[in-house]
Each structure stands twice: as C-alpha cells, then as structure tokens.
C-alpha cells in the first residue's frame, strides 16, 4: 500500500490555499472600495448561492453547475489529449439549436422525440468539433485558431434560423417555438431542479472511467504528453485526434440539449453564449490542472460564485459583475502557474536553472 506523503500533500494544497486567500482578499478589497456593507454582502452571497426558500438558490446553483461542469468535462477530454479545442461554445450552440429544431419539427411519441433530439444534439456537437480537427489535420489550420473561429459561423447560423424560418413570431422575441411540453425534463420532487443534472453526472462518471481506466483514454493522454513518442510507438495519432474531438464535441452538444429541455424549453438567440458557459468551463478545467475528479468540484465552485454574486447584488447592492472580476483573478493565477510550469520545463530541458 502506498504510504501517505504528508509533505507532498501539503505542497499540493498550498497553491489552492493561496488561490483562495488571493480571491478572498481581492473580493474584500473590492467590497471596501465600493463602500458596501461587508457582512451584509457576504451574507447575501452565501444565501444567493446556497440558501433561499426551500433551498431555491441552491437548486439554481446546481442547475447552472450542470451546464458549466458539462462544458468543463468536454474541454478536459480534449485538453488532456493535447488538443486545445476552445470551440466548445460553437459545439454547445450547435447542440442546443439542433435539439430544439428536432423537438419542434419531429412528430412522434414524446419520449422518442426527446431521445432522438438529444442524440442529434450530440452528433451536431461532434461534427462541429470534427470540422476543426479536419481543418488542422488536412489543411494545416491550428486547432486553437480553427476551433475558435468556428464559434462564430454557428452563432450567426443559429441567429438567422431562429430569427427567420423557425422564429416564434407571436412571442415577439428572437427565439424558436417551444418544444413539446411532454419532452421537458422533469423536476426532482419538491424542487425546481430538473433531471438534466443527471446527464452531467453520467458524463462526469464516463470522463473519470475513460481517463483513468480505458486503453483509449490512456492513449489519448500519452498523445497529449508527447505526440512524438505516441507516433513513434505506433499509435494512430490522427485517428485519436478525431475521435477525441468528436467525444468532446458530443458532450458539449449534450449540454446544449440539457439547456433546451431543462431550462429554456426552446432555443433563444444568445442563451448559450452570453452566460459564458464554455469559457467558464475552460477556466474551471485549468484551475484544477485538468484533474478529472476535481473538474466537477471546480465547475460547481464557479456556478456558486455566479449565483452568489447575484445574491450579493440583491442583498447589498454590490454589482454581480464582481463574479467576473473573481474569474479574472483566477485566470491570472492559472496563467502564472502555466508560465511557471513552462519555465521549469524549459530549464529542465536546458540542464540548468
């Protein structure tokens, strides 16, 4: 049995402790700067994230975390394979749009419509991610650039479709018609939390098993650590790339379907873009160093920050945009860690510090 290394555990925990203290100090400084009542603001934050009548705000946090964690899992799978797929937003939009249109247009039993719509959403997300992979492998467009740029056409395509041919004109909004009510996700008894979070839980379990206990997951991780070595030992690097991107995009597409059937019940222009689910997912993954078991915790943390900030605004009048400031602080922390790791790696490679 492996002995517990207290020193190593302490060293691993220190960066987390510093991060927490850093975030707390900056948040406190901001509250003092705007002259907010600190005690009232913190109480509002806690209540906004975890309180409310019959834990209503906690349900809101869990509902939001289902989307953020889902996008984080999508990103994690590709990042661990060395594939910097930052096109999650486009894959999310593709999934949400297709899920809504299939549910609106397809006749048949509600359960069949729901299943087909979710599968179609996952396929849409996978295909959009594959497009970025094809651009890299066969046309030389870096995945970082290609996946990022592909976010924009699908956003505009979605905006056009729900603004013209599939618009619910009578609503007066730029949105599709409601999906059949029989296809809406059910709520857990006595709560306002829908069962969409179960899909995210299944995705998290799958990501854990895939990352730690499958040969394919091991091969993709090896490819991420050293593509040259993976190629030398005969791994099908191109096939691994496309398969991983498809998997990543499929999870993003599923998250889009969760948003449609669990929260909005239709596709509304901008509903998956403006809350920054995809970008928050990236930050959540980078914060925990792409460790699979820690990703759901990180995603829940960011969801709590966002809903807690809204509660703080209600209770103490502190702008909820403070959540964005906290995220920016975390980005700085992550960037400093990545920079430090690259510097250490370069020094090790040169043989001197």
Coordinates of N, CA and C in Angstrom, one line a residue, residues 57 59 82 89 149 196 205:
X57 N -32.2 28.8 -4.1 CA -31.0 29.3 -4.7 C -29.9 28.2 -4.9
X59 N -30.7 25.2 -5.6 CA -31.1 24.5 -6.8 C -30.7 25.3 -8.1
X82 N -3.9 16.9 -25.4 CA -3.1 17.9 -26.1 C -3.8 18.6 -27.2
X89 N -18.0 26.6 -27.3 CA -19.1 27.5 -27.4 C -19.9 27.2 -28.7
X149 N -12.4 30.1 -34.3 CA -13.1 30.8 -35.4 C -14.4 30.1 -35.7
X196 N -31.8 17.2 -15.7 CA -30.7 17.4 -16.6 C -29.3 17.2 -15.9
X205 N -19.0 10.7 -14.7 CA -18.6 9.3 -14.4 C -17.9 8.7 -15.6

